[in-house]
CSV table of C-alpha atoms in Angstrom, one decimal:
chain,number,residue,atom,x,y,z
A,809,MET,CA,0.0,0.0,0.0
A,810,ARG,CA,1.3,3.5,-0.7
A,811,VAL,CA,2.6,5.3,2.3
A,812,GLY,CA,2.1,9.0,2.3
A,813,HIS,CA,3.0,11.7,4.7
A,814,PRO,CA,3.2,10.8,8.4
A,815,GLU,CA,0.2,13.0,9.2
A,816,GLN,CA,-2.0,11.1,6.8
A,817,ASP,CA,-3.9,8.1,8.0
A,818,THR,CA,-2.3,5.3,6.0
A,819,THR,CA,-1.5,1.7,6.6
A,820,ALA,CA,1.4,0.0,5.1
A,821,ILE,CA,1.3,-3.7,4.4
A,822,ASP,CA,4.5,-5.7,3.7
A,823,SER,CA,5.4,-7.3,0.4
A,824,THR,CA,4.4,-10.8,1.5
A,825,SER,CA,0.9,-9.5,2.4
A,826,SER,CA,0.6,-7.7,-0.9
A,827,SER,CA,1.7,-10.9,-2.8
A,828,ARG,CA,-0.9,-13.0,-0.9
A,829,LEU,CA,-3.6,-10.4,-1.6
A,830,LEU,CA,-2.8,-10.3,-5.3
A,831,ASP,CA,-2.6,-14.1,-5.4
A,832,GLY,CA,-6.0,-14.4,-3.8
A,833,LEU,CA,-7.6,-11.9,-6.1
A,834,ALA,CA,-6.1,-13.5,-9.2
A,835,ARG,CA,-7.5,-16.9,-8.1
A,836,THR,CA,-11.0,-15.5,-8.0
A,837,GLY,CA,-10.7,-14.4,-11.6
A,838,SER,CA,-12.1,-11.0,-10.8
A,839,THR,CA,-10.1,-8.7,-13.0
A,840,THR,CA,-12.0,-5.7,-11.6
A,841,ALA,CA,-11.0,-6.4,-8.1
A,842,LEU,CA,-7.5,-7.2,-9.1
A,843,ARG,CA,-7.1,-4.1,-11.2
A,844,ALA,CA,-8.4,-2.0,-8.3
A,845,ALA,CA,-5.8,-3.5,-5.9
A,846,LEU,CA,-2.8,-3.2,-8.2
A,847,PRO,CA,-1.8,0.4,-7.5
A,848,ASP,CA,-1.7,-0.2,-3.8
A,849,ALA,CA,0.1,-3.5,-4.0
A,850,LEU,CA,2.4,-2.5,-6.9
A,851,PRO,CA,2.7,1.3,-7.0
A,852,TRP,CA,4.8,1.3,-10.2
A,853,VAL,CA,1.7,0.0,-12.1
A,854,THR,CA,0.5,3.6,-12.2
A,855,TYR,CA,3.2,4.4,-14.7
A,856,LEU,CA,2.2,1.6,-17.2
A,857,PRO,CA,0.1,2.3,-20.2
A,858,ALA,CA,-3.5,0.9,-20.0
A,859,GLU,CA,-2.8,-1.9,-22.4
A,860,ASP,CA,0.2,-3.1,-20.3
A,861,VAL,CA,-2.0,-3.1,-17.2
A,862,ASP,CA,-4.5,-5.2,-19.1
A,863,LEU,CA,-1.7,-7.6,-20.1
A,864,LEU,CA,-0.4,-7.8,-16.5
A,865,VAL,CA,-3.9,-8.4,-15.1
A,866,GLY,CA,-4.5,-11.1,-17.7
A,867,GLU,CA,-1.2,-12.9,-16.9
A,868,LEU,CA,-1.8,-12.7,-13.1
A,869,VAL,CA,-5.3,-14.3,-13.6
A,870,ASN,CA,-4.0,-17.0,-15.9
A,871,THR,CA,-1.0,-18.0,-13.8
A,872,ASP,CA,-1.4,-21.3,-12.0
């Protein structure tokens, strides 16, 4: 999850928790939920073009 300024109410989760969250969402096949969680779990995704995000989401869902 993105961590902002100390005065903001934010919660950071570690990379293991992020990985488990993404794995669980990918297993559901819900691309909408997965796409919504990506920016918090993988902040660099915000710099990708939309078609690359689509590719990433597709690959995460199709990974066994």
